[in-house]
Every structure is written in C-alpha cells, then in structure tokens.
CSV table of C-alpha atoms and ligand atoms in Angstrom, one decimal:
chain,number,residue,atom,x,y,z
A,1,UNK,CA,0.0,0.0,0.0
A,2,UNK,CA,2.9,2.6,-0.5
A,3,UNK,CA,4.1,4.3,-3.3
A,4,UNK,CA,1.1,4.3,-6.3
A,5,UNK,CA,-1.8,4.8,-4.1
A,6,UNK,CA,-3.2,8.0,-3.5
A,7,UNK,CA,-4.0,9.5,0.5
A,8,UNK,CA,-7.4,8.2,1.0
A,9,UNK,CA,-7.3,4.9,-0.4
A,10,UNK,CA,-3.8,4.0,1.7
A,11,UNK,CA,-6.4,5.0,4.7
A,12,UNK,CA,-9.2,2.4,3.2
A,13,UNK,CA,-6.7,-0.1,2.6
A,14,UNK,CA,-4.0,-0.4,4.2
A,15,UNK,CA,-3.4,-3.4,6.7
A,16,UNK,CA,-6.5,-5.0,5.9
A,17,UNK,CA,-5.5,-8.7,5.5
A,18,UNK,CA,-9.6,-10.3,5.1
A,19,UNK,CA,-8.8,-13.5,4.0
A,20,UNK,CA,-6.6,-14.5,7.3
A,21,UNK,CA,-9.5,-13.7,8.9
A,22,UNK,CA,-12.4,-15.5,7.6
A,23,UNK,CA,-13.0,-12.1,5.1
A,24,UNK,CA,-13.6,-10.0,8.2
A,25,UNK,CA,-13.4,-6.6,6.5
A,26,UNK,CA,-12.1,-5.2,9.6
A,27,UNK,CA,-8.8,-7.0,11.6
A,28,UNK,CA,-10.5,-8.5,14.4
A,29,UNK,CA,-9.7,-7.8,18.3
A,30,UNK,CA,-7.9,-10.0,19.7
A,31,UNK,CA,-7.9,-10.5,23.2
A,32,UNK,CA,-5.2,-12.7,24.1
A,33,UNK,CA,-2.0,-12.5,26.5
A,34,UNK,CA,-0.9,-16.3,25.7
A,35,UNK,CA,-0.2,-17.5,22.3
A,36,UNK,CA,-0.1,-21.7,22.0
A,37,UNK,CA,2.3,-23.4,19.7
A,38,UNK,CA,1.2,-27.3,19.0
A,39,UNK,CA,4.6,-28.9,19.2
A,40,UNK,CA,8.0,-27.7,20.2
A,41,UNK,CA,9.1,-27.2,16.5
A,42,UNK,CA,6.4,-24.6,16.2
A,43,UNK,CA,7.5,-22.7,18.9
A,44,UNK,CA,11.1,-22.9,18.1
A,45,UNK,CA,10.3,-21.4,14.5
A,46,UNK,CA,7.2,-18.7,15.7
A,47,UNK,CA,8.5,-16.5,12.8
A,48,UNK,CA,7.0,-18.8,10.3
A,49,UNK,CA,2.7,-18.8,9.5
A,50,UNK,CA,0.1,-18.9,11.4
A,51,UNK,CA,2.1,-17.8,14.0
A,52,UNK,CA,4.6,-14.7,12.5
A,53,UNK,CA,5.4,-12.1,15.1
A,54,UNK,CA,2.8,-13.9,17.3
A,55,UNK,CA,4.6,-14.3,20.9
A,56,UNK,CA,2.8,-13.0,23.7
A,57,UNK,CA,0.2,-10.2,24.0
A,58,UNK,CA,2.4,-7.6,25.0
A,59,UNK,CA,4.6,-7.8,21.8
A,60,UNK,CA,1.7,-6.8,19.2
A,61,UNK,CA,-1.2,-8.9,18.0
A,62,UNK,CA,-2.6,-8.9,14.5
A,63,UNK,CA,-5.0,-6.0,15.9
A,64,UNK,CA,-2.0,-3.5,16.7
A,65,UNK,CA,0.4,-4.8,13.7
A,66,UNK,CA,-2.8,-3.8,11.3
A,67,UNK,CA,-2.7,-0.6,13.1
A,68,UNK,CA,1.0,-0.4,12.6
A,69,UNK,CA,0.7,-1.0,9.1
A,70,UNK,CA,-1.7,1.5,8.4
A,71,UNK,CA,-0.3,4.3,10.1
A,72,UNK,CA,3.3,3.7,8.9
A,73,UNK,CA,1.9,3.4,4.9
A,74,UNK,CA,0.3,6.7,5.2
A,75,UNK,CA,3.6,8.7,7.1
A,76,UNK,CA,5.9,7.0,4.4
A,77,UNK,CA,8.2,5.2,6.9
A,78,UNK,CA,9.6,2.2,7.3
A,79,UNK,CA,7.6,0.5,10.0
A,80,UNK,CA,5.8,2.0,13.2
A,81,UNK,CA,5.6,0.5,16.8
A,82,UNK,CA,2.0,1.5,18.6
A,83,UNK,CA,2.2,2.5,22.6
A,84,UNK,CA,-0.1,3.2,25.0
A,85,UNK,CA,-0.5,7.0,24.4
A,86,UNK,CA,0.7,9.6,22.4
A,87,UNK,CA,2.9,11.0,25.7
A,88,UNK,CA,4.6,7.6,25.4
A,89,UNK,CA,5.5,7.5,22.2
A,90,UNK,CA,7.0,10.8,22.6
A,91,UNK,CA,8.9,9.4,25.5
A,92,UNK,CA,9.8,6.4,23.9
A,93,UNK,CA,11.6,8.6,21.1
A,94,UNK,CA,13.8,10.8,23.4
A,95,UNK,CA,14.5,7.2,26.1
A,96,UNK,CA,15.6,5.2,22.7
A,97,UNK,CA,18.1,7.9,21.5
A,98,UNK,CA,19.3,9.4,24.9
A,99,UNK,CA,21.8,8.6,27.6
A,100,UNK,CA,23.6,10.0,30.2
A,101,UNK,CA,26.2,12.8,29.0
A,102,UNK,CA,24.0,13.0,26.0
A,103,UNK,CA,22.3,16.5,24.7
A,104,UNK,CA,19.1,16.8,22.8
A,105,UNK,CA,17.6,20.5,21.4
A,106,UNK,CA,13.7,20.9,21.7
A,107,UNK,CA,11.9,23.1,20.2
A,108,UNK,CA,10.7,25.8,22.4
A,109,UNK,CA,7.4,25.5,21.2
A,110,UNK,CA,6.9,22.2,22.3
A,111,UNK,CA,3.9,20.1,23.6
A,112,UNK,CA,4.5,21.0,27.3
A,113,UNK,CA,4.1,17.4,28.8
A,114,UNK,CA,7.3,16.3,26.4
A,115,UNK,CA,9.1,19.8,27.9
A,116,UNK,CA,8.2,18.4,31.7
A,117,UNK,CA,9.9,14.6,30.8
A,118,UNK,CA,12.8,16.5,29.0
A,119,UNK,CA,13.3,18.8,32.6
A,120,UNK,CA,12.3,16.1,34.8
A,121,UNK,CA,13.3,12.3,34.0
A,122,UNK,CA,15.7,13.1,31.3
A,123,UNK,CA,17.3,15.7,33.4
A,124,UNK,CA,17.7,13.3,36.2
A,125,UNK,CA,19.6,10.5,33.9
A,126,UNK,CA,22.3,13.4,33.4
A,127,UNK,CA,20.8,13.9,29.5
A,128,UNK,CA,21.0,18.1,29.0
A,129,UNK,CA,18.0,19.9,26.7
A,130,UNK,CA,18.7,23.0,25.4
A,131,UNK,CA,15.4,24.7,24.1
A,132,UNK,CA,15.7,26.6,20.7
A,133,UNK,CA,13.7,29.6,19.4
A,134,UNK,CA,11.3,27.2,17.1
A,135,UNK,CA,12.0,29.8,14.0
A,136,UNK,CA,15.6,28.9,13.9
A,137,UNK,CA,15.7,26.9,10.9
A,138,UNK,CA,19.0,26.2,9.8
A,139,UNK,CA,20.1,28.5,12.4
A,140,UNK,CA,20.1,25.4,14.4
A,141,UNK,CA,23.3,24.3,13.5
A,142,UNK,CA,25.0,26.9,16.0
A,143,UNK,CA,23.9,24.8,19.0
A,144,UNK,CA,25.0,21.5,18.3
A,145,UNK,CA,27.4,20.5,20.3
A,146,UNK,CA,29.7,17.0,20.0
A,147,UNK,CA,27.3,15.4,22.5
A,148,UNK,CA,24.3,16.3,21.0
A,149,UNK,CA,22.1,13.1,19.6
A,150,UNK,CA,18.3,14.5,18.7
A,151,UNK,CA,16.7,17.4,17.3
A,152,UNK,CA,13.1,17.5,18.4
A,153,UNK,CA,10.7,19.5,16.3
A,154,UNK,CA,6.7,20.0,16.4
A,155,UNK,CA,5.1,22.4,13.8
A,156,UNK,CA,2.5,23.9,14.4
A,157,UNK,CA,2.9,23.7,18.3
A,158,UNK,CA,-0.5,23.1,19.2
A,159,UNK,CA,-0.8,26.2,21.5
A,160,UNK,CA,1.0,28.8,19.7
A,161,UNK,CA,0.9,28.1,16.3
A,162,UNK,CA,4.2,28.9,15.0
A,163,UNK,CA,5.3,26.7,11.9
A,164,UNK,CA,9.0,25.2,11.7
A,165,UNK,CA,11.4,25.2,8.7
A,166,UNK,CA,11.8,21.4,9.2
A,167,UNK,CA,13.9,20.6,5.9
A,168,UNK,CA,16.5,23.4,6.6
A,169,UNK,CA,16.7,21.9,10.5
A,170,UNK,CA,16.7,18.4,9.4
A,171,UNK,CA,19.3,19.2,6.4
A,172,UNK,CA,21.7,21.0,9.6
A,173,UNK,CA,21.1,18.1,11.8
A,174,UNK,CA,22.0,15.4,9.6
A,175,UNK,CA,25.3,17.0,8.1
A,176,UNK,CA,26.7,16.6,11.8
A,177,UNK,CA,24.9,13.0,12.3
A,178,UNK,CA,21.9,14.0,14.9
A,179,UNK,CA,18.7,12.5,14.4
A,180,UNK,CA,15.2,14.3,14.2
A,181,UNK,CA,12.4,13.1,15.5
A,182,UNK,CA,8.8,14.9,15.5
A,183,UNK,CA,5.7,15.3,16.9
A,184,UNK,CA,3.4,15.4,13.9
A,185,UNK,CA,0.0,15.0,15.7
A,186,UNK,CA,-1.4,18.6,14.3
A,187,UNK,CA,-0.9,17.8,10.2
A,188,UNK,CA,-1.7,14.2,10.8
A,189,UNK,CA,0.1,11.6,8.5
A,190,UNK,CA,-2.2,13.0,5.8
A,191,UNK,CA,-1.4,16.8,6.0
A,192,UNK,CA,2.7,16.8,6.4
A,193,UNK,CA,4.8,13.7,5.2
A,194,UNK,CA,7.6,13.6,7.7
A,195,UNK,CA,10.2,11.6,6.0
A,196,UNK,CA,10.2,13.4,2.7
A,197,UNK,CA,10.9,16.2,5.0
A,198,UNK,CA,14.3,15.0,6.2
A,199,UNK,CA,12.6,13.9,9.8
A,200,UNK,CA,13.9,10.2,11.1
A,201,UNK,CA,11.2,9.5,13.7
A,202,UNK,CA,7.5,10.6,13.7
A,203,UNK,CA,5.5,10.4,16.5
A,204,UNK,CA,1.4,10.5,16.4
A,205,UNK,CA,-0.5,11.2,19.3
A,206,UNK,CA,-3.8,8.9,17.9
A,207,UNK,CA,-5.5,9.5,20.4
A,208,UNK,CA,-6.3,12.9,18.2
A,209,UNK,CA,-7.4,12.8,14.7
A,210,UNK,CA,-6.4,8.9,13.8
A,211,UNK,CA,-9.2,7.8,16.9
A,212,UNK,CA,-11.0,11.0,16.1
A,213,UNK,CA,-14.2,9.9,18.5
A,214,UNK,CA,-12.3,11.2,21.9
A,215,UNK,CA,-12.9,7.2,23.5
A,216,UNK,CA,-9.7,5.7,23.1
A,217,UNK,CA,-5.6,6.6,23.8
A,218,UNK,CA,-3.0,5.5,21.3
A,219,UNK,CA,0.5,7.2,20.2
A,220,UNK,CA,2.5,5.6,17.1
A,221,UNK,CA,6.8,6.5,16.7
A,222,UNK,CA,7.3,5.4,12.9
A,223,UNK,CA,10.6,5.3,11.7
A,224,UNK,CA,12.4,6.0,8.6
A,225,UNK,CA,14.9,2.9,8.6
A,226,UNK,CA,15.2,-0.5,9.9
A,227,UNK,CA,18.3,0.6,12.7
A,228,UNK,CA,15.9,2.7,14.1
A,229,UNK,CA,13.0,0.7,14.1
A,230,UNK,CA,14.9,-2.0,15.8
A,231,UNK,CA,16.4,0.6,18.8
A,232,UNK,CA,12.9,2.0,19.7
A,233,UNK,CA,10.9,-1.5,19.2
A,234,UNK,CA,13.9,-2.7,21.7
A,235,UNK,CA,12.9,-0.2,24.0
A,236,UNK,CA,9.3,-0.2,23.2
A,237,UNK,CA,9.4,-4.2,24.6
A,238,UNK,CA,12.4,-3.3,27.6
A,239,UNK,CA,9.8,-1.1,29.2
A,240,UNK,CA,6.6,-3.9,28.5
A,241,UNK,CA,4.6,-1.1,26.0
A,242,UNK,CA,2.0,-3.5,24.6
A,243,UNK,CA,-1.2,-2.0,23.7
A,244,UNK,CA,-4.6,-2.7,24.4
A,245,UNK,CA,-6.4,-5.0,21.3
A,246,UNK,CA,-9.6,-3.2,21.6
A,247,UNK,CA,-7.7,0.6,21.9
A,248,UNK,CA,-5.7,-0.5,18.3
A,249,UNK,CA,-9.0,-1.7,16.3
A,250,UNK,CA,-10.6,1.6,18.1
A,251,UNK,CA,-7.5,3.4,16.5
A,252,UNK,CA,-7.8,1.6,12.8
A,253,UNK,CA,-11.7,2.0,12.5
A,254,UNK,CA,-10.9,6.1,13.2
A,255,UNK,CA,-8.3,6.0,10.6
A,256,UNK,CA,-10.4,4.8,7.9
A,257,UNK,CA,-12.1,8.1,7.6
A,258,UNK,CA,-9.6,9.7,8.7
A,259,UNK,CA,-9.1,11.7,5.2
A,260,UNK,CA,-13.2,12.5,4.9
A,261,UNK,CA,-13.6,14.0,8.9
A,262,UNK,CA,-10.1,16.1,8.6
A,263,UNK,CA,-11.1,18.0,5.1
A,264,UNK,CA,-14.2,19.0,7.3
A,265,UNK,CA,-12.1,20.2,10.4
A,266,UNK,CA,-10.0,22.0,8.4
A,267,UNK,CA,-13.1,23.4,6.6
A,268,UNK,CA,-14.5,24.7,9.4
A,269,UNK,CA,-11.7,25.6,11.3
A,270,UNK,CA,-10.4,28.4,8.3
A,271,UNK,CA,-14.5,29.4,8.1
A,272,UNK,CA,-14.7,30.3,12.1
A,273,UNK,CA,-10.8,31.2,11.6
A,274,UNK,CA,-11.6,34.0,8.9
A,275,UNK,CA,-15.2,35.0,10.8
A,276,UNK,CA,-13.0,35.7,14.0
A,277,UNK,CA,-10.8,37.8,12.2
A,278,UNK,CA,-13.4,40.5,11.1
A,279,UNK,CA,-14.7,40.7,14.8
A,280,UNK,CA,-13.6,43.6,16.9
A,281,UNK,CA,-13.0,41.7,20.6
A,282,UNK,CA,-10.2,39.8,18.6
A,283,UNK,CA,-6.6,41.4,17.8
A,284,UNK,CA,-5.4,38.5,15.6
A,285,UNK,CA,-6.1,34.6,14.6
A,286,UNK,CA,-3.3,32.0,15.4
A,287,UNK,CA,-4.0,29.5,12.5
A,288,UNK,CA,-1.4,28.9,9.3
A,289,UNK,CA,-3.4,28.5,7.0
A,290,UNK,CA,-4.4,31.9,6.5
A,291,UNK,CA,-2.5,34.2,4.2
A,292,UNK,CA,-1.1,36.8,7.1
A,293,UNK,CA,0.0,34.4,9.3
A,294,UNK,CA,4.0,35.0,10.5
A,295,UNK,CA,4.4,30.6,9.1
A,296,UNK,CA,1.9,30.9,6.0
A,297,UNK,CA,4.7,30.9,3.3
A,298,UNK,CA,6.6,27.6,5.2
A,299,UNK,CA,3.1,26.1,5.9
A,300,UNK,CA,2.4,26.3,2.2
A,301,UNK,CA,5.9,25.0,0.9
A,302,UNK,CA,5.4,21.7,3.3
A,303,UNK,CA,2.0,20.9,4.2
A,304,UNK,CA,-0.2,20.1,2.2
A,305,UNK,CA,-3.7,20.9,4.4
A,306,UNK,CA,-4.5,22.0,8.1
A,307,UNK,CA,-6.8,20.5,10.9
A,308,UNK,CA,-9.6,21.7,12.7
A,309,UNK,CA,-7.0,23.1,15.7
A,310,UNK,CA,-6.2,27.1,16.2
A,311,UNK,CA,-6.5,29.9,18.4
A,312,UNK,CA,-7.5,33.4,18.5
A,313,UNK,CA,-5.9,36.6,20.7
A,314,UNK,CA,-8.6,38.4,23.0
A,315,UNK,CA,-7.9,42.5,22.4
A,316,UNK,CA,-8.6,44.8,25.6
A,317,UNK,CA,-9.6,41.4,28.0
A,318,UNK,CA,-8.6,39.8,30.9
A,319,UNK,CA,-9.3,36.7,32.7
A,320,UNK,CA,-13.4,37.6,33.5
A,321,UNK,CA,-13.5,38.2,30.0
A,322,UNK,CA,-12.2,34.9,28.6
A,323,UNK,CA,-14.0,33.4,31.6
A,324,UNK,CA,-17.3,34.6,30.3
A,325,UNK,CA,-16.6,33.7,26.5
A,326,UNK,CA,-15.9,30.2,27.8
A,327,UNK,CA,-18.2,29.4,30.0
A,328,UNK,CA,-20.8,31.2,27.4
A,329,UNK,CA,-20.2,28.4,24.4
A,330,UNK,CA,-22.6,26.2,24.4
A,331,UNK,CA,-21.5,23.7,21.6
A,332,UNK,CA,-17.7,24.3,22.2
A,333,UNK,CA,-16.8,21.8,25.4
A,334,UNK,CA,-14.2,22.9,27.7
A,335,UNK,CA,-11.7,19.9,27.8
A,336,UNK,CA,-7.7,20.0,27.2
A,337,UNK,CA,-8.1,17.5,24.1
A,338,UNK,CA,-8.7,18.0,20.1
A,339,UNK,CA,-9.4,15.3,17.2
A,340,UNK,CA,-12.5,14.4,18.5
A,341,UNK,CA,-15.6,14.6,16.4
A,342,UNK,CA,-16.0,17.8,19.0
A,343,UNK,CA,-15.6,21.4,18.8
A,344,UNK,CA,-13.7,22.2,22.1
A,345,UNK,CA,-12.3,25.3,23.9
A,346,UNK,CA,-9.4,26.1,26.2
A,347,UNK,CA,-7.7,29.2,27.8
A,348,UNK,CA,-3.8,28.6,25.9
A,349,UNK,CA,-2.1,30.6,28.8
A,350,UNK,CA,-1.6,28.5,30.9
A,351,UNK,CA,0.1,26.1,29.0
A,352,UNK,CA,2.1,28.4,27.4
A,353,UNK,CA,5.6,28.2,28.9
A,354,UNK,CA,8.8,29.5,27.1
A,355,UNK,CA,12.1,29.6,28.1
A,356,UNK,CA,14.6,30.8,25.4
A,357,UNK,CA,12.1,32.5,23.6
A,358,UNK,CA,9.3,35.3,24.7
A,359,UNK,CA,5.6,34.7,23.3
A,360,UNK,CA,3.7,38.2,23.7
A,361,UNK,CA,0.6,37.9,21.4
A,362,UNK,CA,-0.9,41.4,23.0
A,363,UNK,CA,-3.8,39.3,24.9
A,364,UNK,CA,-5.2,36.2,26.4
A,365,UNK,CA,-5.4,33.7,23.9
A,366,UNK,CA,-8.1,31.2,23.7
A,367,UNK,CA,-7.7,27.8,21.3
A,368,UNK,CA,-10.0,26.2,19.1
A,369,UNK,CA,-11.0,22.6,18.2
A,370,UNK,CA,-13.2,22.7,15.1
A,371,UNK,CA,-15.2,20.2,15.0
A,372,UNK,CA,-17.7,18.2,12.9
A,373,UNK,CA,-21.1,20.4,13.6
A,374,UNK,CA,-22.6,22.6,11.1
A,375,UNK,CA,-20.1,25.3,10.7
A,376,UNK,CA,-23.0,28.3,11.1
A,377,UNK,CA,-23.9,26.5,14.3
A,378,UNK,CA,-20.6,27.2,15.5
A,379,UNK,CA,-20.2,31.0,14.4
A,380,UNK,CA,-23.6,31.9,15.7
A,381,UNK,CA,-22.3,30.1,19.4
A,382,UNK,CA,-19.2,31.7,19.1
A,383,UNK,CA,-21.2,35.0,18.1
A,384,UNK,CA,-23.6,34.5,21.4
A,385,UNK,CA,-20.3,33.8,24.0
A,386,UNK,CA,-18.4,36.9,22.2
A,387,UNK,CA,-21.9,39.1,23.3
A,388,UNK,CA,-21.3,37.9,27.1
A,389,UNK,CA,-17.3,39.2,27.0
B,1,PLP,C1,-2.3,15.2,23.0
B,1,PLP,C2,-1.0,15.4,22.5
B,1,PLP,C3,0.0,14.5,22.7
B,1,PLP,C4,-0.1,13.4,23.7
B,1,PLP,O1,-1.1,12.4,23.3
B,1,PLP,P1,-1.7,11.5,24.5
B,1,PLP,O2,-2.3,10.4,23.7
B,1,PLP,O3,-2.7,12.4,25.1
B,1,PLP,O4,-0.7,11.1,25.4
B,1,PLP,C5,1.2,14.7,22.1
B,1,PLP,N1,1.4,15.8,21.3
B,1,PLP,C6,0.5,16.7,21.0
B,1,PLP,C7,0.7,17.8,20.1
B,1,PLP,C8,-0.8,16.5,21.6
B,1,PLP,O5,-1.7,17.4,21.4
C-alpha cells in the first residue's frame, strides 16, 4: 500500500488482510495475552505462519500490527511501533536515542508534557535539553554540540501556532549526524509527510485525529529505517509497551475516515478562523493557514492541508473576560483535548511556557477545536459567547 496509491485509499486499505480472517473486513480484536504453539518445533520457528510475530500479548497482536501498518503506509516510513499513548511515544523517542552525557535540542514550542519529561526524568539521567527559538531553521546548526544526539521538532505547536522550517533543520542536523524526530499529531500523517521532509522518527499522538471519536488513547513512533526501528521496538518491549487490542481496532476504524472528517475540520476551522478575524473583541487569529499568518509561506511550501485546531488573541480582556466567553459556548466543550468529532475550547495561557524564547501575542489567547457540527452553528455560538465578553 505505498508508493502508487493516493491518500485516501492508503487509509481504506492499508493493513487489511480479510482472507486470514475469515474475510472479516475489519482485523478483528484480539484478546489474548498467551499464544499456543502445537509442538516444540512450532515454537522454536514462531517467525514462520500462522504464527509470524505472534509471541505473547504484550509484543503486538494482528489487531496492533494492522494498526502499525496503516499508520506507517500513510507517514511514508519504514515501519511504526504502537504505545499506550501519544505522551509515550514521545517518550519512547527521546528514552531510545538518549543517555547520560548526551544532549538533545527541543523546540521551544513544544507540547509542554514532552518539555516536563525532558526537565524532569531526562534531566535526572544526566541527559541536558537545550530549548531553541522554534523559527531557527538552519540556524540550528550553531547549538550543536559533539554530544548532541536528537533534534526534536513540532510544527504547528498546538498552543502557539508557530510553523518550523523542518527541511532546513533536518538538512543541519543530519550534516553533523543528529537525528530528528517529530511530533506530527497537528498535520496528521495526511497533512505533512515527515520523512520526505528530512525527519527520522514521527510520532502521532492517535489518540487525536487517527481515533477521532475522543474514547480511546493510542501514540504511534514510525521510523524512517530498519536501525531505528529495531532501537525503539527494543525499548518499546524493555519497558513492557504492549497495547490494548480493543484501543488498536478503536485506533484503525478512526483511521479509515480519517481523510473524509479532517477536510471537514480544516473546513471549518479556516470558516470560524476568517469570521474571527473581522470581529472587533479579537486582535489576531493563530491559525497557518491563512495568508497573514507569520508561518503561511513555510506552511504552504510543506504541508499540504491543516486541521480543525487554532487559536485566536482576546484585544482589551482579561481573565473575567475569557472566563465569560468560555463558559458562554454552548456547543464548544471545555476539555484540554482535540481530534475528536467535538468542537472544544481552552484558555492557551496556561500552558504556554517558554524559556529561550518570549511569546507576547498582545492578549489572552483562547484555542480552538473545530469540530464536525454545522459550521454556522458554531459562528452563531461563538457570536452569542463573544456578546457575554
Ligand atoms: C495530546 C497530544 C500528545 C499526547 O497524546 P496523548 O495520547 O494524550 O498522550 C502529544 N502531542 C500533542 C501535540 C498533543 O496534542
């Protein structure tokens, strides 16, 4: 399913196997820990049919390896490993690639929980991050040091918005032998392909878009070789990762219309993103898409679409304010997720932390899930909360 196949049929297709599974359309769940063998031979040579890569639960089960398929056909890599949650597949990338001595750059941008690990457990093992403004671009060169193993990158970051040149910091990094890895969960595998890019490992948070129906957690690290799938699927098993049978079929039924619910969210997202604009309360509109925006011109050189997640700067308000907007929605929820079929709505302050960088949009600003209602349902809500401000 690589190669010839355009996005949306990869997404219908790809790690379906029906006829090892009585023409089941769909891989079905298995719930199994142990795996029998019917004579010592067998389970001496496991590698071999009915039984390939079939071990014990925790290593994958036809469920998750379907999963794995699927996603790793539509980033372009070379295979993918599944985990628990997106958070651990983040963490799984920085544990396989890091040790003591060793220095890794983040982006300063970056989804806050991975910037807690890096200044918590990775700082404890003796590995040193260095955060980098995240418009750097080939500017990155200047901070690596001899010791330095991984360039991190996220673009958008999923508060601020700010898009990365990720081929210029990839083409730095690689010409003095550090990986990049990436936390691609905004553009999806559909929106940004990561290893044409230059990026080594990609992580999705699926729990997002590829579930899309906010009931299940899943995060996917693909890889864009063989030596590095090996290295994280070693760590992947070291730590006991295995994921949940019914979480990956949850994961591979989102993906399938995957490509049909994210032209919607991005729809939407640019129609309440261009209303917003024009209304007085707001001083600007975080989303890349649109032609003002400080990352437009990269956004449009390496992405190829945008999801239903932005945010919008309050002018002249404070913390009443954005509490009355907010608690004046009445089809946005108020929960710190997106990729749901859901609009949703969240203060971005507080989870704004920078440390190399400042971030100074002239107001509170308030983020956006776009989600799969009627777009004119949402503008007149959004209209209504903006009249209690
Ligand atoms: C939610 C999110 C994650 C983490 O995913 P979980 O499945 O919640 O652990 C990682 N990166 C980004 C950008 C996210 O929004």
């Amino acid at each position: 399913m690589t190669g010839k196949h355009k996005p949306a049929t990869v997404a219908v297709h790809a790690g379906r196997k029906p006829f090892e599974h009585f023409g089941a359309v769909n891989p079905p769940v298995y719930h199994v820990s142990t795996i029998l063998y019917p004579d010592v031979e067998t389970m001496e040579q496991r590698g071999t049919k009915p039984f390939e890569g079939m071990t014990y639960g925790r290593f994958g089960t036809p469920t998750s390896f379907a999963l794995e398929e699927a996603v790793c056909a539509l980033e372009g890599g070379h295979r993918s490993i599944a985990v628990p949650s997106g958070l651990a597949a983040l963490t799984l990338v920085l544990e396989s690639f890091l040790k003591h001595g060793d220095h890794v750059l983040v982006s300063d941008s970056i989804y806050q929980p991975t910037r807690r690990y890096c200044d918590g457990h990775l700082k404890q093992n003796g590995v040193e991050t260095a955060y980098y403004d995240p418009l750097i671009g080939s500017g990155i060169a200047d901070l690596i040091r001899p010791n330095t193993k991984l360039v991190f990158v996220e673009a958008p970051g999923s508060l601020t918005f700010e898009i990365q040149d990720i081929p210029a910091i990839a083409e730095a990094a690689h010409k003095k032998g550090v990986l990049v890895a990436m936390d691609n969960t905004w553009a999806t595998p559909l929106f940004f392909k990561p290893f044409e890019k230059g990026v080594d490992l990609s992580v999705q948070a699926a729990t997002k878009y590829i579930v899309g129906h906010a009931d299940a957690m899943m995060g996917l690290v693909t890889c864009a070789n063989s030596d590095l799938w090996q290295t994280v699927k070693a760590h992947a098993a070291a730590h006991g990762l295995g994921v949940g049978a019914e979480e990956a079929y949850l994961a591979l039924r989102g993906l399938r219309t995957l490509p049909l619910r994210l032209e919607r969210h991005q729809e939407t997202a640019i129609l309440l993103a261009t209303w917003l604009k024009r209304r007085p309360e707001v001083l600007r509109v975080l989303h890349p898409a649109l032609q003002d925006d400080p990352g437009h011109k990269l956004w449009r050189r390496d992405f190829t679409g945008s999801c239903g997640l932005f945010a919008f700067v309050l002018k002249d308000a404070g913390k009443p304010q954005v509490d009355a907007f907010l608690n004046g929605l009445e089809l946005f929820g108020l929960g710190y997720s997106w990729g749901g079929f859901e609009s949703l709505a969240i203060p971005a302050d507080p989870g704004i932390k920078r440390t190399v960088t400042t971030w100074n949009p002239g107001g509170p600003t308030i983020r956006l899930h776009a989600g799969l209602e009627d777009a004119d349902d949402l503008i007149a809500d959004l209209d209504q909360a903006l009249g209690r401000i």
